[in-house]
Coordinates of C-alpha atoms and ligand atoms in Angstrom, one line a residue:
M565 CA 78.3 34.4 74.0
N566 CA 76.1 37.4 73.5
T567 CA 74.4 38.8 76.5
R568 CA 73.0 42.0 74.9
N569 CA 69.7 43.1 76.4
I570 CA 69.2 46.4 74.8
I571 CA 65.5 46.4 74.5
G572 CA 64.8 45.2 78.1
L573 CA 67.0 47.7 79.8
T574 CA 66.0 50.5 77.5
A575 CA 62.4 49.9 78.4
V576 CA 63.3 50.1 82.1
F577 CA 65.2 53.4 81.6
L578 CA 62.8 55.2 79.4
L579 CA 60.3 56.0 82.2
P580 CA 62.6 58.2 84.4
F581 CA 64.1 59.6 81.3
F582 CA 60.8 60.9 80.0
I583 CA 59.4 62.0 83.3
F584 CA 62.4 64.3 84.0
G585 CA 62.9 65.3 80.3
Q586 CA 66.6 65.3 80.7
T587 CA 67.9 64.3 77.2
E588 CA 71.0 66.4 77.8
S589 CA 72.3 64.5 80.8
I590 CA 72.5 60.9 81.9
R591 CA 73.4 60.1 85.4
I592 CA 74.8 56.7 86.4
A593 CA 75.0 56.5 90.2
F594 CA 76.9 53.8 92.1
G595 CA 78.2 52.7 95.4
S596 CA 79.6 49.9 97.5
C597 CA 80.3 48.7 101.0
G598 CA 76.9 49.2 102.7
H599 CA 76.4 47.3 105.9
Q600 CA 72.8 46.1 106.3
D601 CA 73.0 46.8 110.1
K602 CA 74.0 50.4 109.7
D603 CA 72.4 53.7 108.6
L604 CA 71.8 53.6 104.8
S605 CA 70.1 57.0 104.6
I606 CA 72.7 58.1 102.1
L607 CA 70.6 56.2 99.6
D608 CA 67.9 59.0 100.0
T609 CA 70.6 61.4 99.0
V610 CA 71.2 59.3 95.9
V611 CA 67.5 59.4 95.0
T612 CA 67.5 63.2 95.1
H613 CA 69.8 63.2 92.1
Q614 CA 67.2 61.2 90.1
P615 CA 69.8 59.0 88.5
N616 CA 68.9 56.9 85.5
L617 CA 70.5 53.9 87.2
F618 CA 72.2 52.8 90.4
I619 CA 74.9 50.1 90.4
F620 CA 75.7 48.2 93.6
L621 CA 79.4 47.4 93.1
G622 CA 79.9 44.8 95.8
D623 CA 80.0 44.4 99.6
N624 CA 76.3 45.2 99.2
I625 CA 75.8 43.3 102.4
Y626 CA 78.3 42.0 105.0
G627 CA 77.4 38.3 104.8
D628 CA 80.7 36.8 105.9
T629 CA 79.4 33.3 106.5
R630 CA 79.3 29.8 105.2
N631 CA 75.8 29.4 106.5
M632 CA 73.4 30.2 103.7
R633 CA 70.5 30.7 106.0
V634 CA 72.5 33.5 107.7
L635 CA 73.4 35.0 104.3
K636 CA 69.7 35.0 103.2
K637 CA 68.7 36.6 106.5
K638 CA 71.2 39.4 106.0
Y639 CA 70.0 40.1 102.4
R640 CA 66.4 40.1 103.8
K641 CA 67.4 42.7 106.3
L642 CA 68.7 44.9 103.4
G643 CA 65.5 44.3 101.5
R644 CA 63.4 45.5 104.4
N645 CA 65.5 48.7 104.8
S646 CA 63.3 51.8 104.0
H647 CA 66.1 53.6 102.3
F648 CA 66.9 50.7 100.1
K649 CA 63.2 50.2 99.3
K650 CA 63.0 53.9 98.3
L651 CA 66.0 53.5 95.9
K652 CA 64.5 50.4 94.5
S653 CA 61.1 51.8 93.9
T654 CA 62.5 54.9 92.0
T655 CA 65.6 53.7 90.3
P656 CA 66.7 50.8 88.1
I657 CA 69.4 48.7 89.7
L658 CA 72.3 46.6 88.5
A659 CA 74.6 44.7 90.8
T660 CA 77.7 42.7 91.1
W661 CA 79.4 41.4 94.2
D662 CA 82.6 41.6 96.2
D663 CA 84.0 39.4 99.0
H664 CA 81.7 40.2 101.9
D665 CA 78.5 39.5 100.0
Y666 CA 80.0 36.7 98.1
G667 CA 80.5 35.2 101.5
E668 CA 84.0 35.7 103.1
N669 CA 86.6 38.4 103.5
D670 CA 89.0 38.5 100.5
A671 CA 87.6 35.1 99.2
G672 CA 88.3 33.8 95.7
R673 CA 87.4 30.6 93.8
H674 CA 87.9 28.3 96.7
Y675 CA 85.0 29.7 98.8
P676 CA 82.9 26.5 99.1
C677 CA 79.4 28.1 99.0
K678 CA 79.8 30.2 95.9
K679 CA 77.0 28.4 93.9
Q680 CA 74.4 28.8 96.7
S681 CA 75.5 32.3 97.3
K682 CA 75.1 33.2 93.7
K683 CA 71.5 32.0 93.6
I684 CA 70.7 34.0 96.7
M685 CA 72.3 37.1 95.3
L686 CA 70.6 36.9 91.9
R687 CA 67.2 36.3 93.4
F688 CA 67.6 39.3 95.7
F689 CA 68.4 41.6 92.8
D690 CA 65.5 40.2 90.7
E691 CA 67.7 38.8 88.0
P692 CA 65.3 37.8 85.1
K693 CA 64.8 34.1 84.5
S694 CA 66.0 34.5 80.9
S695 CA 69.4 35.9 82.0
N696 CA 72.4 33.8 81.1
R697 CA 73.8 34.7 84.6
W698 CA 71.8 31.7 85.8
T699 CA 73.5 29.3 83.3
H700 CA 77.2 30.1 83.2
D701 CA 79.5 30.0 86.2
G702 CA 79.9 33.2 88.0
I703 CA 77.8 36.4 87.7
Y704 CA 79.6 38.5 85.1
T705 CA 77.2 40.0 82.5
T706 CA 76.6 42.8 80.0
Q707 CA 73.7 45.2 79.9
Y708 CA 73.0 48.0 77.5
F709 CA 71.3 51.4 77.8
T710 CA 70.4 53.0 74.6
I711 CA 69.0 56.5 74.6
D712 CA 68.4 58.5 71.4
S713 CA 71.4 57.4 69.3
L714 CA 73.7 56.8 72.3
T715 CA 74.6 53.3 73.5
I716 CA 76.1 52.7 76.9
Q717 CA 77.5 49.2 77.6
F718 CA 77.7 48.0 81.2
L719 CA 80.3 45.2 81.8
L720 CA 79.7 43.8 85.2
L721 CA 82.7 41.8 86.2
D722 CA 82.9 38.9 88.7
L723 CA 86.2 39.2 90.6
R724 CA 85.4 36.4 93.1
T725 CA 84.2 33.2 91.5
F726 CA 87.4 32.5 89.4
R727 CA 90.1 34.3 91.4
D728 CA 93.1 32.3 92.5
N729 CA 94.4 32.7 96.0
L730 CA 96.2 35.9 96.8
L731 CA 99.9 35.8 97.7
S732 CA 100.2 36.5 101.4
F733 CA 102.6 39.1 102.6
D734 CA 102.2 38.2 106.3
K735 CA 101.5 41.7 107.5
K736 CA 104.7 43.2 106.4
T737 CA 105.0 46.9 107.3
H738 CA 105.0 49.2 104.3
N739 CA 106.5 52.7 104.3
A740 CA 104.4 55.2 102.4
G741 CA 105.6 58.7 102.6
N742 CA 105.2 60.0 106.1
F743 CA 103.3 57.0 107.5
T744 CA 103.6 53.2 107.7
Y745 CA 100.9 50.6 107.5
D746 CA 100.7 46.8 107.5
I747 CA 100.0 45.2 104.2
D748 CA 98.3 41.9 103.4
Y749 CA 99.3 40.8 99.9
A750 CA 102.2 40.7 97.5
P751 CA 101.9 41.0 93.7
Y752 CA 102.3 37.9 91.7
Q753 CA 105.6 37.7 89.8
S754 CA 104.5 35.1 87.2
G755 CA 101.5 34.8 84.9
D756 CA 100.2 31.4 86.1
S757 CA 97.4 32.8 88.3
T758 CA 94.1 34.4 87.3
L759 CA 91.7 37.0 88.6
L760 CA 89.0 36.8 85.9
G761 CA 89.4 33.2 84.7
T762 CA 89.5 31.9 81.2
E763 CA 85.7 32.0 80.3
Q764 CA 85.3 35.5 81.7
W765 CA 88.3 36.8 79.6
I766 CA 86.7 35.2 76.4
W767 CA 83.4 36.9 77.2
L768 CA 85.0 40.2 77.9
E769 CA 87.0 40.2 74.6
N770 CA 83.9 39.4 72.6
E771 CA 81.9 42.2 74.4
L772 CA 84.6 44.8 73.8
K773 CA 84.2 44.1 70.1
Q774 CA 80.5 45.0 70.2
P775 CA 79.6 48.6 69.2
A776 CA 78.9 51.1 72.0
D777 CA 79.6 54.8 72.6
I778 CA 80.6 54.5 76.2
R779 CA 81.5 51.4 78.2
I780 CA 81.4 51.2 82.0
I781 CA 83.6 48.4 83.3
C782 CA 82.2 47.6 86.8
S783 CA 84.9 46.1 88.9
S784 CA 84.3 45.4 92.5
T785 CA 88.0 46.0 93.4
Q786 CA 90.1 48.8 92.1
F787 CA 91.6 48.6 88.6
G788 CA 93.4 51.9 88.1
T789 CA 95.5 52.2 91.3
A790 CA 99.1 51.5 92.0
Y791 CA 100.1 48.5 94.0
N792 CA 99.4 49.2 97.7
G793 CA 99.5 45.9 99.5
Y794 CA 95.8 45.4 99.8
E795 CA 93.4 43.6 97.4
T796 CA 93.4 45.3 94.0
W797 CA 94.0 44.3 90.3
A798 CA 97.7 45.3 91.0
N799 CA 98.1 42.0 92.9
F800 CA 97.8 40.3 89.4
P801 CA 99.9 42.7 87.3
H802 CA 99.8 40.3 84.3
E803 CA 96.0 40.4 84.4
Q804 CA 96.0 44.2 84.7
E805 CA 98.3 44.3 81.7
R806 CA 96.1 41.9 79.9
M807 CA 93.2 44.2 80.3
K808 CA 95.2 47.1 78.9
T809 CA 96.3 45.0 76.0
L810 CA 92.8 43.8 75.3
I811 CA 91.6 47.5 75.1
R812 CA 94.4 48.2 72.6
T813 CA 93.9 45.1 70.4
T814 CA 90.1 45.3 70.4
K815 CA 90.3 49.1 69.8
A816 CA 87.3 49.4 72.2
N817 CA 86.4 53.1 72.6
G818 CA 84.8 54.9 75.5
I819 CA 86.0 52.8 78.4
V820 CA 85.9 54.0 82.0
F821 CA 86.1 51.8 85.1
I822 CA 84.2 52.1 88.3
S823 CA 85.2 50.3 91.5
G824 CA 84.7 50.0 95.2
D825 CA 85.9 47.8 98.2
V826 CA 88.4 50.1 99.9
H827 CA 86.2 52.3 102.2
Y828 CA 87.2 55.5 100.6
G829 CA 86.7 57.2 97.3
E830 CA 89.2 58.4 94.7
L831 CA 89.7 58.9 91.0
S832 CA 92.7 57.2 89.4
R833 CA 94.0 57.9 85.9
Q834 CA 96.3 55.1 84.7
P835 CA 98.2 55.6 81.4
N836 CA 97.7 52.9 78.6
P837 CA 100.3 53.8 76.0
G838 CA 99.1 53.1 72.5
A839 CA 95.5 53.7 73.5
Y840 CA 94.0 56.3 75.9
D841 CA 94.3 56.9 79.7
L842 CA 92.1 54.6 81.8
F843 CA 90.0 56.4 84.5
D844 CA 88.8 54.4 87.5
L845 CA 86.3 56.2 89.7
T846 CA 86.2 54.4 93.1
S847 CA 83.2 54.9 95.4
S848 CA 83.4 52.8 98.5
G849 CA 81.7 53.5 101.8
L850 CA 77.9 53.8 101.7
T851 CA 78.3 53.1 105.4
E852 CA 82.0 52.1 105.8
E853 CA 85.1 54.2 106.4
W854 CA 88.8 53.4 106.6
K855 CA 91.4 55.1 108.8
F856 CA 93.5 56.3 105.8
A857 CA 93.7 56.3 102.0
C858 CA 96.5 54.3 100.6
P859 CA 99.2 56.0 98.5
N860 CA 98.3 56.0 94.8
E861 CA 100.5 57.6 92.2
F862 CA 97.6 57.5 89.7
R863 CA 95.2 59.5 91.9
V864 CA 93.6 62.6 90.5
G865 CA 92.7 65.2 93.3
Q866 CA 92.0 64.2 96.8
P867 CA 90.5 61.0 98.3
V868 CA 87.1 61.2 100.0
R869 CA 87.2 59.4 103.4
E870 CA 83.6 60.1 104.5
N871 CA 80.6 58.1 103.4
H872 CA 79.7 58.9 99.8
F873 CA 78.5 57.6 96.4
G874 CA 79.6 58.1 92.9
I875 CA 78.0 59.5 89.7
I876 CA 79.2 59.3 86.2
E877 CA 77.3 62.1 84.4
L878 CA 77.2 62.1 80.6
K879 CA 76.5 65.6 79.4
R880 CA 75.3 66.0 75.9
N881 CA 74.3 69.7 75.9
S882 CA 77.7 71.0 74.8
I883 CA 79.4 71.0 71.5
E884 CA 80.7 67.6 72.1
P885 CA 79.6 65.0 74.8
L886 CA 81.4 65.3 78.2
I887 CA 81.8 62.8 81.0
E888 CA 82.0 64.2 84.5
F889 CA 83.3 62.0 87.4
Q890 CA 81.6 62.9 90.6
L891 CA 81.8 61.8 94.3
W892 CA 79.0 63.1 96.6
D893 CA 78.9 62.8 100.4
K894 CA 75.9 62.1 102.5
Q895 CA 75.3 65.8 103.1
N896 CA 74.9 66.1 99.3
T897 CA 78.2 68.0 98.9
L898 CA 80.1 67.5 95.7
R899 CA 83.5 66.3 97.0
L900 CA 85.2 65.4 93.7
S901 CA 84.5 66.5 90.1
E902 CA 86.6 65.9 87.0
T903 CA 85.4 66.4 83.5
I904 CA 86.7 64.9 80.2
K905 CA 85.6 64.8 76.7
L906 CA 84.0 61.5 75.6
N907 CA 86.0 61.6 72.4
S908 CA 89.3 61.6 74.4
L909 CA 88.5 57.9 75.0
T910 CA 89.3 56.8 71.5
H911 CA 92.3 55.2 69.8
Ligands
FE2_901 FE1 85.5 44.0 99.5

């Protein structure tokens, strides 16, 4: 299935692009884990960066209900929030979901209200009637942003609708360096479970074969981290490996991951022998925070524990295009910065 929408999205993006005249730099901002009852003024800080786009990466509200009236009411509360309205009136928005806005903590394919919840979510984010998100199961989709001769592909994954149950670890205590914590989940040892599901894998393979200069894979939970006992791709190691294999076999260039969910921010760099290293910039905590950052052997630099948002900045004003991974806190302080060459993401 082909979900390309170059012309539509390009039209949306051209306005902020021409107003600010910044052909040299494209800023893709994103965040996750924003509670509708809490202070969302960090979205005002996002707006000061004049991003070309903002991506809500999941836990966009804390719904946590099987009552769809309650879910709608919580979305409406976000919709009335002045900081959200300011972002929406100035910046094009894309969105996928995670567990809490899907409807239940750590829920997967057995959540019984997923079809109703999907309609509520897509309506809230003004999904066009023509979108094939309405007609296939789940909310995965592709969007394109073409500017000058550069094409950015956004692959918005759905990690909830098709995901099998997680393997429980019954709160086993995990030793991690100089501290211990209780963990929730064990990694699967066999390949008979799925995170993405058959149809989504087929769609993804097809999309990775389409031409693009940079591809942002938007994953609500973390892809690039080591196993840590909480919910991540590492609970499905065969699916994590399948993604890496797919990147090698399709020879898809320019891939970076963005993720959320964990209530802290970090940059992971996971090797993919035979291809190129896979970067995953996690931004989690528009309003939420966690008491510690899990150990992660793939982490680059330090985690950010305070509320923050992420930006992927594509810089075109040097000899060759650069990608800068950034995490900014609410006080507009740059807390993490890592720059790579775009052409390092090639086979
Ligand atoms: Fe989550």
